[in-house]
JSON list of C-alpha atoms in Angstrom, two decimals:
[
{"chain": "E", "resi": 1, "resn": "MET", "atom": "CA", "xyz": [12.71, -1.86, -17.74]},
{"chain": "E", "resi": 2, "resn": "LEU", "atom": "CA", "xyz": [10.35, -0.14, -15.31]},
{"chain": "E", "resi": 3, "resn": "GLU", "atom": "CA", "xyz": [8.13, -3.21, -15.37]},
{"chain": "E", "resi": 4, "resn": "ARG", "atom": "CA", "xyz": [11.07, -5.25, -14.06]},
{"chain": "E", "resi": 5, "resn": "VAL", "atom": "CA", "xyz": [11.73, -2.65, -11.36]},
{"chain": "E", "resi": 6, "resn": "SER", "atom": "CA", "xyz": [8.04, -2.82, -10.46]},
{"chain": "E", "resi": 7, "resn": "TYR", "atom": "CA", "xyz": [8.28, -6.61, -10.26]},
{"chain": "E", "resi": 8, "resn": "TRP", "atom": "CA", "xyz": [11.25, -6.54, -7.88]},
{"chain": "E", "resi": 9, "resn": "ILE", "atom": "CA", "xyz": [9.73, -3.83, -5.71]},
{"chain": "E", "resi": 10, "resn": "ASP", "atom": "CA", "xyz": [6.49, -5.79, -5.54]},
{"chain": "E", "resi": 11, "resn": "SER", "atom": "CA", "xyz": [8.34, -8.97, -4.59]},
{"chain": "E", "resi": 12, "resn": "ALA", "atom": "CA", "xyz": [10.16, -7.16, -1.79]},
{"chain": "E", "resi": 13, "resn": "SER", "atom": "CA", "xyz": [6.92, -5.49, -0.69]},
{"chain": "E", "resi": 14, "resn": "ARG", "atom": "CA", "xyz": [5.16, -8.83, -0.45]},
{"chain": "E", "resi": 15, "resn": "VAL", "atom": "CA", "xyz": [7.96, -10.21, 1.74]},
{"chain": "E", "resi": 16, "resn": "PHE", "atom": "CA", "xyz": [7.57, -7.22, 4.05]},
{"chain": "E", "resi": 17, "resn": "LEU", "atom": "CA", "xyz": [3.79, -7.70, 4.07]},
{"chain": "E", "resi": 18, "resn": "ILE", "atom": "CA", "xyz": [4.21, -11.31, 5.17]},
{"chain": "E", "resi": 19, "resn": "ILE", "atom": "CA", "xyz": [6.70, -10.30, 7.88]},
{"chain": "E", "resi": 20, "resn": "PHE", "atom": "CA", "xyz": [4.37, -7.54, 9.10]},
{"chain": "E", "resi": 21, "resn": "LEU", "atom": "CA", "xyz": [1.34, -9.84, 9.19]},
{"chain": "E", "resi": 22, "resn": "VAL", "atom": "CA", "xyz": [3.18, -12.65, 10.99]},
{"chain": "E", "resi": 23, "resn": "SER", "atom": "CA", "xyz": [4.71, -10.19, 13.47]},
{"chain": "E", "resi": 24, "resn": "MET", "atom": "CA", "xyz": [1.38, -8.55, 14.17]},
{"chain": "E", "resi": 25, "resn": "THR", "atom": "CA", "xyz": [-0.31, -11.91, 14.71]},
{"chain": "E", "resi": 26, "resn": "ALA", "atom": "CA", "xyz": [2.48, -13.17, 16.98]},
{"chain": "E", "resi": 27, "resn": "VAL", "atom": "CA", "xyz": [2.56, -10.02, 19.11]},
{"chain": "E", "resi": 28, "resn": "LEU", "atom": "CA", "xyz": [-1.21, -9.91, 19.54]},
{"chain": "E", "resi": 29, "resn": "ALA", "atom": "CA", "xyz": [-1.46, -13.65, 20.27]},
{"chain": "E", "resi": 30, "resn": "THR", "atom": "CA", "xyz": [1.30, -13.32, 22.87]},
{"chain": "E", "resi": 31, "resn": "GLN", "atom": "CA", "xyz": [-0.49, -10.36, 24.40]},
{"chain": "E", "resi": 32, "resn": "VAL", "atom": "CA", "xyz": [-3.76, -12.31, 24.66]},
{"chain": "E", "resi": 33, "resn": "VAL", "atom": "CA", "xyz": [-2.04, -15.32, 26.29]},
{"chain": "E", "resi": 34, "resn": "LEU", "atom": "CA", "xyz": [-0.14, -13.13, 28.75]},
{"chain": "E", "resi": 35, "resn": "ARG", "atom": "CA", "xyz": [-3.26, -11.22, 29.76]},
{"chain": "E", "resi": 36, "resn": "TYR", "atom": "CA", "xyz": [-5.53, -14.25, 30.01]},
{"chain": "E", "resi": 37, "resn": "PHE", "atom": "CA", "xyz": [-3.24, -16.71, 31.81]},
{"chain": "E", "resi": 38, "resn": "PHE", "atom": "CA", "xyz": [-0.74, -14.53, 33.66]},
{"chain": "E", "resi": 39, "resn": "GLN", "atom": "CA", "xyz": [-2.53, -11.18, 34.09]},
{"chain": "E", "resi": 40, "resn": "LEU", "atom": "CA", "xyz": [0.50, -9.54, 32.50]},
{"chain": "E", "resi": 41, "resn": "GLY", "atom": "CA", "xyz": [0.82, -7.53, 29.34]},
{"chain": "E", "resi": 42, "resn": "ILE", "atom": "CA", "xyz": [3.22, -6.01, 26.88]},
{"chain": "E", "resi": 43, "resn": "ILE", "atom": "CA", "xyz": [2.85, -2.25, 26.97]},
{"chain": "E", "resi": 44, "resn": "TRP", "atom": "CA", "xyz": [3.81, -1.64, 23.34]},
{"chain": "E", "resi": 45, "resn": "SER", "atom": "CA", "xyz": [1.95, -4.55, 21.69]},
{"chain": "E", "resi": 46, "resn": "ASP", "atom": "CA", "xyz": [-1.21, -2.67, 20.68]},
{"chain": "E", "resi": 47, "resn": "GLU", "atom": "CA", "xyz": [0.80, 0.23, 19.34]},
{"chain": "E", "resi": 48, "resn": "LEU", "atom": "CA", "xyz": [3.06, -2.04, 17.28]},
{"chain": "E", "resi": 49, "resn": "ALA", "atom": "CA", "xyz": [0.06, -3.94, 15.92]},
{"chain": "E", "resi": 50, "resn": "ARG", "atom": "CA", "xyz": [-1.59, -0.66, 14.89]},
{"chain": "E", "resi": 51, "resn": "PHE", "atom": "CA", "xyz": [1.56, 0.58, 13.14]},
{"chain": "E", "resi": 52, "resn": "LEU", "atom": "CA", "xyz": [2.02, -2.74, 11.33]},
{"chain": "E", "resi": 53, "resn": "MET", "atom": "CA", "xyz": [-1.63, -2.70, 10.21]},
{"chain": "E", "resi": 54, "resn": "ILE", "atom": "CA", "xyz": [-1.21, 0.80, 8.78]},
{"chain": "E", "resi": 55, "resn": "ALA", "atom": "CA", "xyz": [1.88, -0.33, 6.87]},
{"chain": "E", "resi": 56, "resn": "LEU", "atom": "CA", "xyz": [0.01, -3.43, 5.64]},
{"chain": "E", "resi": 57, "resn": "VAL", "atom": "CA", "xyz": [-2.81, -1.31, 4.24]},
{"chain": "E", "resi": 58, "resn": "TYR", "atom": "CA", "xyz": [-0.66, 1.26, 2.45]},
{"chain": "E", "resi": 59, "resn": "ILE", "atom": "CA", "xyz": [1.97, -1.10, 1.04]},
{"chain": "E", "resi": 60, "resn": "GLY", "atom": "CA", "xyz": [-0.66, -3.73, 0.25]},
{"chain": "E", "resi": 61, "resn": "ALA", "atom": "CA", "xyz": [-2.66, -1.16, -1.71]},
{"chain": "E", "resi": 62, "resn": "SER", "atom": "CA", "xyz": [0.35, -0.30, -3.83]},
{"chain": "E", "resi": 63, "resn": "SER", "atom": "CA", "xyz": [0.96, -4.01, -4.51]},
{"chain": "E", "resi": 64, "resn": "ALA", "atom": "CA", "xyz": [-2.69, -4.45, -5.45]},
{"chain": "E", "resi": 65, "resn": "VAL", "atom": "CA", "xyz": [-2.30, -1.76, -8.11]},
{"chain": "E", "resi": 66, "resn": "ARG", "atom": "CA", "xyz": [0.46, -3.76, -9.79]},
{"chain": "E", "resi": 67, "resn": "ASP", "atom": "CA", "xyz": [-1.67, -6.85, -10.43]},
{"chain": "E", "resi": 68, "resn": "ASN", "atom": "CA", "xyz": [-4.98, -4.98, -10.71]},
{"chain": "E", "resi": 69, "resn": "SER", "atom": "CA", "xyz": [-6.47, -6.71, -7.67]},
{"chain": "E", "resi": 70, "resn": "HIS", "atom": "CA", "xyz": [-7.61, -3.58, -5.86]},
{"chain": "E", "resi": 71, "resn": "ILE", "atom": "CA", "xyz": [-11.27, -2.90, -5.19]},
{"chain": "E", "resi": 72, "resn": "THR", "atom": "CA", "xyz": [-13.10, -1.16, -8.01]},
{"chain": "E", "resi": 73, "resn": "VAL", "atom": "CA", "xyz": [-16.59, 0.22, -8.39]},
{"chain": "E", "resi": 74, "resn": "SER", "atom": "CA", "xyz": [-17.91, -1.27, -11.61]},
{"chain": "E", "resi": 75, "resn": "VAL", "atom": "CA", "xyz": [-21.39, 0.27, -11.71]},
{"chain": "E", "resi": 76, "resn": "PHE", "atom": "CA", "xyz": [-20.64, 2.30, -14.84]},
{"chain": "E", "resi": 77, "resn": "GLU", "atom": "CA", "xyz": [-18.69, -0.50, -16.49]},
{"chain": "E", "resi": 78, "resn": "ASP", "atom": "CA", "xyz": [-21.61, -2.87, -15.97]},
{"chain": "E", "resi": 79, "resn": "LYS", "atom": "CA", "xyz": [-24.15, -0.31, -17.15]},
{"chain": "E", "resi": 80, "resn": "PHE", "atom": "CA", "xyz": [-22.18, 0.71, -20.27]},
{"chain": "E", "resi": 81, "resn": "PRO", "atom": "CA", "xyz": [-20.03, -2.27, -21.37]},
{"chain": "E", "resi": 82, "resn": "THR", "atom": "CA", "xyz": [-19.12, -0.63, -24.67]},
{"chain": "E", "resi": 83, "resn": "LEU", "atom": "CA", "xyz": [-17.36, 2.18, -22.79]},
{"chain": "E", "resi": 84, "resn": "ARG", "atom": "CA", "xyz": [-15.36, -0.22, -20.63]},
{"chain": "E", "resi": 85, "resn": "LYS", "atom": "CA", "xyz": [-12.12, 0.40, -22.55]},
{"chain": "E", "resi": 86, "resn": "TRP", "atom": "CA", "xyz": [-12.32, 4.11, -21.64]},
{"chain": "E", "resi": 87, "resn": "PHE", "atom": "CA", "xyz": [-12.89, 3.57, -17.92]},
{"chain": "E", "resi": 88, "resn": "ALA", "atom": "CA", "xyz": [-9.56, 1.84, -17.22]},
{"chain": "E", "resi": 89, "resn": "PRO", "atom": "CA", "xyz": [-7.39, 4.79, -18.32]},
{"chain": "E", "resi": 90, "resn": "ILE", "atom": "CA", "xyz": [-9.58, 7.15, -16.30]},
{"chain": "E", "resi": 91, "resn": "GLN", "atom": "CA", "xyz": [-9.15, 4.92, -13.25]},
{"chain": "E", "resi": 92, "resn": "TRP", "atom": "CA", "xyz": [-5.39, 4.82, -13.77]},
{"chain": "E", "resi": 93, "resn": "ILE", "atom": "CA", "xyz": [-5.24, 8.61, -14.05]},
{"chain": "E", "resi": 94, "resn": "MET", "atom": "CA", "xyz": [-7.27, 8.98, -10.85]},
{"chain": "E", "resi": 95, "resn": "ILE", "atom": "CA", "xyz": [-4.98, 6.53, -9.03]},
{"chain": "E", "resi": 96, "resn": "PHE", "atom": "CA", "xyz": [-1.96, 8.44, -10.33]},
{"chain": "E", "resi": 97, "resn": "ILE", "atom": "CA", "xyz": [-3.35, 11.78, -9.10]},
{"chain": "E", "resi": 98, "resn": "TYR", "atom": "CA", "xyz": [-4.23, 10.26, -5.73]},
{"chain": "E", "resi": 99, "resn": "SER", "atom": "CA", "xyz": [-0.70, 8.86, -5.46]},
{"chain": "E", "resi": 100, "resn": "LEU", "atom": "CA", "xyz": [0.73, 12.31, -6.11]},
{"chain": "E", "resi": 101, "resn": "PHE", "atom": "CA", "xyz": [-1.44, 13.64, -3.29]},
{"chain": "E", "resi": 102, "resn": "LEU", "atom": "CA", "xyz": [-0.15, 10.88, -1.01]},
{"chain": "E", "resi": 103, "resn": "ILE", "atom": "CA", "xyz": [3.43, 11.82, -1.81]},
{"chain": "E", "resi": 104, "resn": "LYS", "atom": "CA", "xyz": [2.90, 15.58, -1.41]},
{"chain": "E", "resi": 105, "resn": "PHE", "atom": "CA", "xyz": [0.78, 15.60, 1.73]},
{"chain": "E", "resi": 106, "resn": "GLY", "atom": "CA", "xyz": [2.59, 12.61, 3.24]},
{"chain": "E", "resi": 107, "resn": "TRP", "atom": "CA", "xyz": [5.89, 14.42, 2.86]},
{"chain": "E", "resi": 108, "resn": "ASP", "atom": "CA", "xyz": [4.41, 17.58, 4.40]},
{"chain": "E", "resi": 109, "resn": "THR", "atom": "CA", "xyz": [3.08, 15.52, 7.31]},
{"chain": "E", "resi": 110, "resn": "LEU", "atom": "CA", "xyz": [6.54, 14.03, 7.90]},
{"chain": "E", "resi": 111, "resn": "LYS", "atom": "CA", "xyz": [7.87, 17.52, 8.56]},
{"chain": "E", "resi": 112, "resn": "VAL", "atom": "CA", "xyz": [5.17, 18.09, 11.18]},
{"chain": "E", "resi": 113, "resn": "VAL", "atom": "CA", "xyz": [5.48, 14.78, 13.07]},
{"chain": "E", "resi": 114, "resn": "GLU", "atom": "CA", "xyz": [9.26, 14.29, 12.98]},
{"chain": "E", "resi": 115, "resn": "ALA", "atom": "CA", "xyz": [9.64, 15.75, 16.49]},
{"chain": "E", "resi": 116, "resn": "GLN", "atom": "CA", "xyz": [6.91, 13.54, 17.96]},
{"chain": "E", "resi": 117, "resn": "SER", "atom": "CA", "xyz": [7.51, 10.08, 19.32]},
{"chain": "E", "resi": 118, "resn": "SER", "atom": "CA", "xyz": [5.07, 7.23, 19.88]},
{"chain": "E", "resi": 119, "resn": "ALA", "atom": "CA", "xyz": [3.66, 6.93, 23.38]},
{"chain": "E", "resi": 120, "resn": "ASN", "atom": "CA", "xyz": [4.75, 3.40, 24.29]},
{"chain": "E", "resi": 121, "resn": "MET", "atom": "CA", "xyz": [7.51, 2.45, 21.87]},
{"chain": "E", "resi": 122, "resn": "GLY", "atom": "CA", "xyz": [9.25, 5.84, 21.85]},
{"chain": "E", "resi": 123, "resn": "ILE", "atom": "CA", "xyz": [10.10, 5.79, 18.15]},
{"chain": "E", "resi": 124, "resn": "SER", "atom": "CA", "xyz": [9.80, 8.83, 15.93]},
{"chain": "E", "resi": 125, "resn": "MET", "atom": "CA", "xyz": [6.38, 9.17, 14.35]},
{"chain": "E", "resi": 126, "resn": "ALA", "atom": "CA", "xyz": [8.15, 10.11, 11.11]},
{"chain": "E", "resi": 127, "resn": "TRP", "atom": "CA", "xyz": [9.01, 6.41, 10.70]},
{"chain": "E", "resi": 128, "resn": "ILE", "atom": "CA", "xyz": [5.33, 5.53, 10.95]},
{"chain": "E", "resi": 129, "resn": "TYR", "atom": "CA", "xyz": [4.11, 8.28, 8.63]},
{"chain": "E", "resi": 130, "resn": "ALA", "atom": "CA", "xyz": [6.85, 7.58, 6.07]},
{"chain": "E", "resi": 131, "resn": "VAL", "atom": "CA", "xyz": [4.71, 4.73, 4.71]},
{"chain": "E", "resi": 132, "resn": "ILE", "atom": "CA", "xyz": [2.28, 7.28, 3.21]},
{"chain": "E", "resi": 133, "resn": "PRO", "atom": "CA", "xyz": [4.58, 8.95, 0.66]},
{"chain": "E", "resi": 134, "resn": "LEU", "atom": "CA", "xyz": [6.39, 5.64, 0.15]},
{"chain": "E", "resi": 135, "resn": "SER", "atom": "CA", "xyz": [3.17, 3.92, -0.86]},
{"chain": "E", "resi": 136, "resn": "GLY", "atom": "CA", "xyz": [2.35, 6.77, -3.24]},
{"chain": "E", "resi": 137, "resn": "LEU", "atom": "CA", "xyz": [5.74, 6.40, -4.89]},
{"chain": "E", "resi": 138, "resn": "LEU", "atom": "CA", "xyz": [5.39, 2.61, -5.13]},
{"chain": "E", "resi": 139, "resn": "THR", "atom": "CA", "xyz": [1.93, 2.97, -6.64]},
{"chain": "E", "resi": 140, "resn": "ILE", "atom": "CA", "xyz": [3.24, 5.33, -9.34]},
{"chain": "E", "resi": 141, "resn": "ILE", "atom": "CA", "xyz": [6.08, 2.93, -10.14]},
{"chain": "E", "resi": 142, "resn": "HIS", "atom": "CA", "xyz": [3.60, 0.06, -10.45]},
{"chain": "E", "resi": 143, "resn": "LEU", "atom": "CA", "xyz": [1.25, 2.13, -12.64]},
{"chain": "E", "resi": 144, "resn": "VAL", "atom": "CA", "xyz": [4.02, 3.15, -15.02]},
{"chain": "E", "resi": 145, "resn": "GLY", "atom": "CA", "xyz": [5.31, -0.44, -15.02]},
{"chain": "E", "resi": 146, "resn": "ARG", "atom": "CA", "xyz": [1.83, -1.64, -16.01]},
{"chain": "E", "resi": 147, "resn": "LEU", "atom": "CA", "xyz": [1.74, 0.85, -18.88]},
{"chain": "E", "resi": 148, "resn": "GLY", "atom": "CA", "xyz": [5.02, -0.52, -20.21]},
{"chain": "E", "resi": 149, "resn": "LYS", "atom": "CA", "xyz": [3.72, -4.06, -19.84]},
{"chain": "E", "resi": 150, "resn": "LYS", "atom": "CA", "xyz": [0.58, -3.18, -21.77]},
{"chain": "E", "resi": 151, "resn": "LYS", "atom": "CA", "xyz": [2.61, -1.77, -24.67]},
{"chain": "E", "resi": 152, "resn": "VAL", "atom": "CA", "xyz": [4.74, -4.89, -24.89]},
{"chain": "E", "resi": 153, "resn": "LYS", "atom": "CA", "xyz": [1.64, -7.08, -25.06]},
{"chain": "E", "resi": 154, "resn": "GLN", "atom": "CA", "xyz": [0.20, -4.95, -27.86]},
{"chain": "E", "resi": 155, "resn": "LYS", "atom": "CA", "xyz": [3.40, -5.25, -29.88]},
{"chain": "E", "resi": 156, "resn": "GLU", "atom": "CA", "xyz": [3.38, -9.02, -29.49]},
{"chain": "E", "resi": 157, "resn": "GLY", "atom": "CA", "xyz": [-0.18, -9.16, -30.79]},
{"chain": "E", "resi": 158, "resn": "PHE", "atom": "CA", "xyz": [0.71, -7.65, -34.17]}
]
């Protein structure tokens, strides 16, 4: 069940990632054209692009956990191939612990920045920082969904 929830969350996340990337590209391209040809500019374009890039990184990282496409350091796995089966659970545990830290400290940061607003766009910084605990939560959902998927595959193999 949680694997299906993970699938739907990942599908929605990928739609948002596409929207964020296209929006960021369009805003920055418009800004370049306006500055180069018309000596005009959009005051909030750089700020929006920065906020969209932050969201892309955090949400993209949680999506990468779901399909195991995130960056890994495989020095030990390459050096000791017989221990490879033990490294994956350790990596998952470390990602889980890191996600808990993201949720805890991201939530604490939200309380600090909720009264602040962005310089050019005037939106609450809590909206920007909310991506941190959200990505931690999404990562945990994807990790637990992967565990359920792994068990189903093992049962089918018997």
